[in-house]
């Protein structure tokens, strides 16, 4: 009979790498390789290009724009350029009378966008009856604030940036959503609302995130603001959405 | 107005002012490039170092980098400068000071006496003229000893922070990670949690759990929940079990405003923690984190390079006699420190400058997944820092922080460092490990299968879970 693993039950309480074995002072080779595999997956998520063609096929009418960044190396070094729309793309963004624009952005994890953006967009659009929505924008080499340039160019009252979050070892495909009222260049981050940790590995569900986003978008238009002023959560939201809201504030 | 110029092979390199000399003399790093402060070429960088080497060390007492009237950190630096302590090196140039630091004359007691006479900018300037080995060998001579329930920073010792973070602050999950770390003999610097939910009630629950654990096993260490200092004050008012007050700090008043703090708030929190009298052998109650890039990311760097303004945060730390300070060197991201080379260099600079100023520097040897770095780089940095006599490092289960989503050191790494350098945990904590029968005959942490204590502890925790 194999010896009982004393850590088995404790592992149910945390994803942390507890109760690892030892080779002398060091980690065992299986744990070393498991770690390297997770790190490689996270790095691949950062460096893989967004598959724009597949996204366009899944989001009919979507328009592809990019920031002033050229290449992933520059993206990582120059967050300032990742916040600015390339002037070449301006002509693709005709102004209109829009309540909101959805901007699907690669951010730090193309994998998060490929995995979660389309079902997330579908879930929120199904809830936004009565809204005038701009064509969906696909933005590459994008930081959150790129949504300010895009929203301003389109004349949208709200910009909703769906963006790949910085990958961890455990989850490398987590999506974040940033909502900004009256988007324009130079908007402070404290004037946005964020819903983070949207992914299918024990994170926030699309339905839960969409419920929360729906409420935030309607309140933002009614009260004409986003950010810390829109902190109070709706008591009608489900427990899951409330918990995520508490964390993301 | 000084003359900031140097000629090399017929070409003259000129710099408009002192802060430009400092910025251009800094080793290449992405944060200075982002701020458009970095040297334009390698030659210009060395020319700036040559200019810097010939400047009098006392120039930093004459030309504040941020005006005295505009910045309370500048006022702190100038108002607390000890001219008598500075006297022995007051005649030196920056280059001469670098040579003197490496001399046999500059021994540990001499450097300790000098510390109050140095300003952060002097330390930063010297560090820019120092190779990695210089940063190590001088830092090694600087002993900064602090006490609360144990003694941190003695020569031949390496302490560790046990960091049992959990993505939803689950108490059982945190207890499991804590237990795991204790079985590697880590946690003598502090058992410290970064909370996922930063509110007062949650902090009190977490502190309560850690304090019960500490008291139950009579562990001679301190515990901490790394919440904002204003929360800490509320926690203490509500009677929470707060050993140490934590706060992230930076090198300008405006950058500290970005953190929602100033010197008065820090003093208020320190006074509150001192009044609790929870320390048994000392009253060093503060724990600070710093890191290159913090001031720039707050837009409050005043055109000063990121390494120089980082050192000004050590003036803030020094004013509060902290038990613990650590640079979060690889955490802030590749836009400030791009790769392993830059992270390693910055870690050594931060440690050297802080120790020279009398600040008990530790390090979170770490990186994020969008930096060009990996565990090999962390192996290098932790090895170099231990050679340099770092006060403590941070360790998490399997090097993977599942709450903050970055990689630090593993509990295993602490065993490697102890074995390789023959360094020991804090003496009081080492005695506790002996008492708990955690060492084998050779003084190494017992392997899990040979550890009767482990079996008992796990059985107790499993039943509790």
Coordinates of C-alpha atoms in Angstrom, one line a residue, chain A:
Chain A
X1 CA 0.0 0.0 0.0
X2 CA 1.5 3.4 -1.0
X3 CA 2.1 5.8 1.9
X4 CA -0.7 8.4 2.4
X5 CA 0.0 11.8 0.9
X6 CA -0.5 14.1 3.9
X7 CA -1.0 17.1 1.7
X8 CA -3.9 15.6 -0.4
X9 CA -6.7 17.3 1.6
X10 CA -4.8 20.5 2.2
X11 CA -4.4 21.0 -1.6
X12 CA -8.2 21.3 -1.9
X13 CA -7.9 24.6 -0.1
X14 CA -5.4 26.3 -2.4
X15 CA -3.9 26.3 -5.9
X16 CA -0.5 27.1 -4.4
X17 CA 2.3 24.5 -5.1
X18 CA 2.3 23.1 -1.5
X19 CA 3.7 19.8 -0.3
X20 CA 6.3 19.5 -3.1
X21 CA 9.0 16.9 -2.7
X22 CA 12.7 17.5 -2.4
X23 CA 15.8 16.3 -4.2
X24 CA 18.2 17.3 -1.4
X25 CA 17.4 21.0 -1.0
X26 CA 16.0 21.4 -4.6
X27 CA 12.7 20.7 -6.2
X28 CA 12.0 17.3 -7.8
X29 CA 12.4 17.2 -11.6
X30 CA 8.6 16.7 -12.2
X31 CA 7.9 19.9 -10.3
X32 CA 10.6 21.8 -12.1
X33 CA 9.3 20.7 -15.5
X34 CA 5.7 21.4 -14.5
X35 CA 6.7 25.0 -13.5
X36 CA 8.6 25.5 -16.7
X37 CA 5.7 24.3 -18.7
X38 CA 3.4 26.7 -17.0
X39 CA 5.9 29.6 -17.5
X40 CA 6.3 28.7 -21.2
X41 CA 2.5 28.8 -21.6
X42 CA 2.3 32.2 -19.9
X43 CA 5.1 33.6 -22.1
X44 CA 3.5 32.1 -25.2
X45 CA 0.2 33.9 -24.3
X46 CA 2.2 37.2 -24.1
X47 CA 4.0 36.7 -27.4
X48 CA 1.4 35.0 -29.6
X49 CA -0.2 37.3 -32.2
X50 CA -3.9 37.8 -32.1
X51 CA -5.6 35.8 -34.8
X52 CA -7.5 38.7 -36.3
X53 CA -9.0 36.8 -39.2
X54 CA -10.7 34.2 -37.0
X55 CA -12.0 37.0 -34.7
X56 CA -13.4 38.9 -37.7
X57 CA -15.2 35.8 -38.9
X58 CA -16.8 35.4 -35.5
X59 CA -17.6 39.1 -35.1
X60 CA -19.3 40.2 -38.4
X61 CA -18.6 43.8 -39.4
X62 CA -15.7 44.1 -37.0
X63 CA -13.0 46.7 -37.9
X64 CA -9.3 46.1 -37.1
X65 CA -7.1 48.9 -35.9
X66 CA -3.8 49.1 -34.1
X67 CA -1.8 51.3 -31.8
X68 CA 1.4 53.2 -32.6
X69 CA 3.4 50.2 -31.4
X70 CA 5.3 48.1 -33.9
X71 CA 6.2 44.6 -32.6
X72 CA 5.9 42.9 -29.3
X73 CA 9.2 44.1 -28.0
X74 CA 8.1 47.8 -28.4
X75 CA 4.8 46.9 -26.9
X76 CA 6.4 45.8 -23.7
X77 CA 8.9 48.7 -23.5
X78 CA 6.6 51.5 -24.5
X79 CA 3.2 51.4 -22.8
X80 CA 2.7 55.0 -23.8
X81 CA 2.6 54.1 -27.5
X82 CA 0.2 51.2 -26.9
X83 CA -2.3 53.8 -25.5
X84 CA -2.3 55.8 -28.8
X85 CA -4.2 55.0 -31.9
X86 CA -2.1 54.9 -35.1
X87 CA -3.1 57.9 -37.2
X88 CA -3.4 55.5 -40.2
X89 CA -6.4 53.9 -38.6
X90 CA -8.4 57.0 -38.0
X91 CA -10.2 56.9 -41.4
X92 CA -11.6 53.5 -40.5
X93 CA -13.5 54.9 -37.5
X94 CA -16.5 57.0 -38.8
X95 CA -18.1 59.0 -36.1
X96 CA -21.7 58.3 -35.2
X97 CA -24.3 58.7 -32.4
X98 CA -23.3 55.6 -30.4
X99 CA -24.1 54.7 -26.8
X100 CA -21.2 52.3 -26.7
X101 CA -18.3 50.7 -28.6
X102 CA -16.8 47.3 -27.8
X103 CA -13.0 47.1 -28.3
X104 CA -11.6 43.6 -28.4
X105 CA -7.9 44.1 -27.5
X106 CA -4.9 41.7 -27.3
X107 CA -3.3 43.3 -24.3
X108 CA -0.9 40.9 -22.6
X109 CA -2.7 37.7 -23.6
X110 CA -3.9 37.0 -27.1
X111 CA -4.9 33.6 -25.7
X112 CA -7.4 35.2 -23.3
X113 CA -9.0 37.1 -26.2
X114 CA -9.3 34.0 -28.5
X115 CA -10.7 32.0 -25.6
X116 CA -13.2 34.5 -24.1
X117 CA -13.8 37.6 -26.1
X118 CA -16.5 36.3 -28.6
X119 CA -18.7 34.6 -26.0
X120 CA -18.3 37.6 -23.7
X121 CA -19.4 40.0 -26.4
X122 CA -22.4 37.8 -27.3
X123 CA -23.4 37.6 -23.6
X124 CA -23.3 41.4 -23.1
X125 CA -24.9 42.3 -26.5
X126 CA -27.9 40.1 -25.7
X127 CA -28.5 42.2 -22.6
X128 CA -28.2 45.7 -24.1
X129 CA -31.6 46.2 -25.6
X130 CA -32.2 49.8 -26.7
X131 CA -28.5 50.6 -27.0
X132 CA -27.0 52.0 -30.2
X133 CA -23.8 50.0 -30.6
X134 CA -20.9 51.0 -32.9
X135 CA -19.2 48.4 -35.1
X136 CA -17.0 46.0 -33.0
X137 CA -13.4 47.1 -33.0
X138 CA -10.5 44.6 -32.9
X139 CA -7.4 46.4 -31.6
X140 CA -3.9 45.0 -31.6
X141 CA -0.8 46.0 -29.7
X142 CA -3.3 47.7 -27.4
X143 CA -3.3 49.0 -23.8
X144 CA -6.5 49.8 -22.0
X145 CA -6.3 53.5 -22.7
X146 CA -6.3 52.9 -26.5
X147 CA -10.0 52.7 -26.0
X148 CA -10.0 56.4 -25.2
X149 CA -8.7 57.3 -28.7
X150 CA -11.1 54.9 -30.4
X151 CA -14.1 55.9 -28.4
X152 CA -13.4 59.6 -29.0
X153 CA -12.9 59.0 -32.8
X154 CA -16.3 57.2 -33.0
X155 CA -18.0 59.7 -30.7
X156 CA -19.2 56.9 -28.4
X157 CA -20.5 57.7 -25.0
X158 CA -19.0 54.6 -23.5
X159 CA -16.0 52.6 -24.5
X160 CA -15.8 49.0 -23.3
X161 CA -12.3 47.5 -23.6
X162 CA -12.1 43.7 -23.5
X163 CA -8.5 42.9 -23.0
X164 CA -6.1 40.0 -22.3
X165 CA -4.8 40.3 -18.7
X166 CA -1.1 39.7 -17.7
X167 CA -0.8 35.9 -17.6
X168 CA 0.0 33.9 -14.4
X169 CA 1.4 30.4 -14.2
X170 CA -2.0 29.0 -13.2
X171 CA -4.2 31.0 -15.6
X172 CA -2.7 32.4 -18.8
X173 CA -6.0 33.3 -20.6
X174 CA -7.9 35.7 -18.2
X175 CA -9.9 38.5 -19.8
X176 CA -10.5 41.9 -18.2
X177 CA -13.2 44.5 -19.1
X178 CA -12.7 48.2 -18.6
X179 CA -15.6 50.6 -18.9
X180 CA -15.0 54.4 -19.5
X181 CA -17.7 57.1 -19.8
X182 CA -16.9 59.9 -22.3
X183 CA -13.6 58.4 -23.4
X184 CA -10.9 60.8 -24.5
X185 CA -7.1 60.8 -24.5
X186 CA -5.6 61.4 -21.0
X187 CA -8.5 59.9 -19.0
X188 CA -7.3 58.8 -15.6
X189 CA -7.6 55.1 -14.6
X190 CA -9.6 56.1 -11.6
X191 CA -12.4 57.2 -14.0
X192 CA -12.8 53.6 -15.3
X193 CA -14.6 50.6 -13.9
X194 CA -13.0 47.2 -14.2
X195 CA -14.3 43.6 -14.2
X196 CA -11.4 41.2 -14.1
X197 CA -10.6 37.5 -13.9
X198 CA -13.1 36.4 -16.6
X199 CA -12.0 32.8 -17.7
X200 CA -13.4 29.3 -17.7
X201 CA -10.9 27.8 -15.1
X202 CA -12.8 28.9 -11.9
X203 CA -12.9 32.6 -12.8
X204 CA -15.9 34.8 -13.4
X205 CA -18.4 33.4 -15.9
X206 CA -19.5 35.2 -19.1
X207 CA -23.0 35.4 -17.8
X208 CA -21.9 36.8 -14.4
X209 CA -19.6 39.3 -16.0
X210 CA -22.3 40.4 -18.5
X211 CA -24.9 40.9 -15.7
X212 CA -22.4 43.2 -13.9
X213 CA -21.4 45.0 -17.1
X214 CA -25.0 45.5 -18.2
X215 CA -25.7 47.2 -14.9
X216 CA -22.6 49.3 -15.0
X217 CA -23.2 50.5 -18.6
X218 CA -26.8 51.5 -17.8
X219 CA -25.9 53.3 -14.6
X220 CA -22.9 55.0 -16.3
X221 CA -25.2 56.4 -19.0
X222 CA -27.9 57.4 -16.5
X223 CA -25.4 59.1 -14.1
X224 CA -23.0 60.2 -16.9
X225 CA -19.9 58.9 -15.2
X226 CA -17.6 55.9 -14.6
X227 CA -14.9 55.2 -12.1
X228 CA -14.9 55.5 -8.3
X229 CA -18.1 57.5 -8.4
X230 CA -19.9 54.4 -9.8
X231 CA -18.6 52.1 -7.0
X232 CA -21.8 51.0 -5.3
X233 CA -22.9 47.7 -6.6
X234 CA -26.5 46.8 -7.5
X235 CA -28.1 44.7 -4.7
X236 CA -30.0 42.9 -7.5
X237 CA -26.8 41.4 -8.9
X238 CA -26.1 37.7 -8.2
X239 CA -23.7 36.6 -5.5
X240 CA -21.0 35.7 -8.0
X241 CA -21.1 39.1 -9.7
X242 CA -21.1 40.9 -6.3
X243 CA -18.1 38.9 -5.2
X244 CA -16.2 39.7 -8.3
X245 CA -17.2 43.3 -8.1
X246 CA -15.9 43.6 -4.6
X247 CA -12.5 42.1 -5.7
X248 CA -12.2 44.3 -8.8
X249 CA -12.9 47.6 -7.0

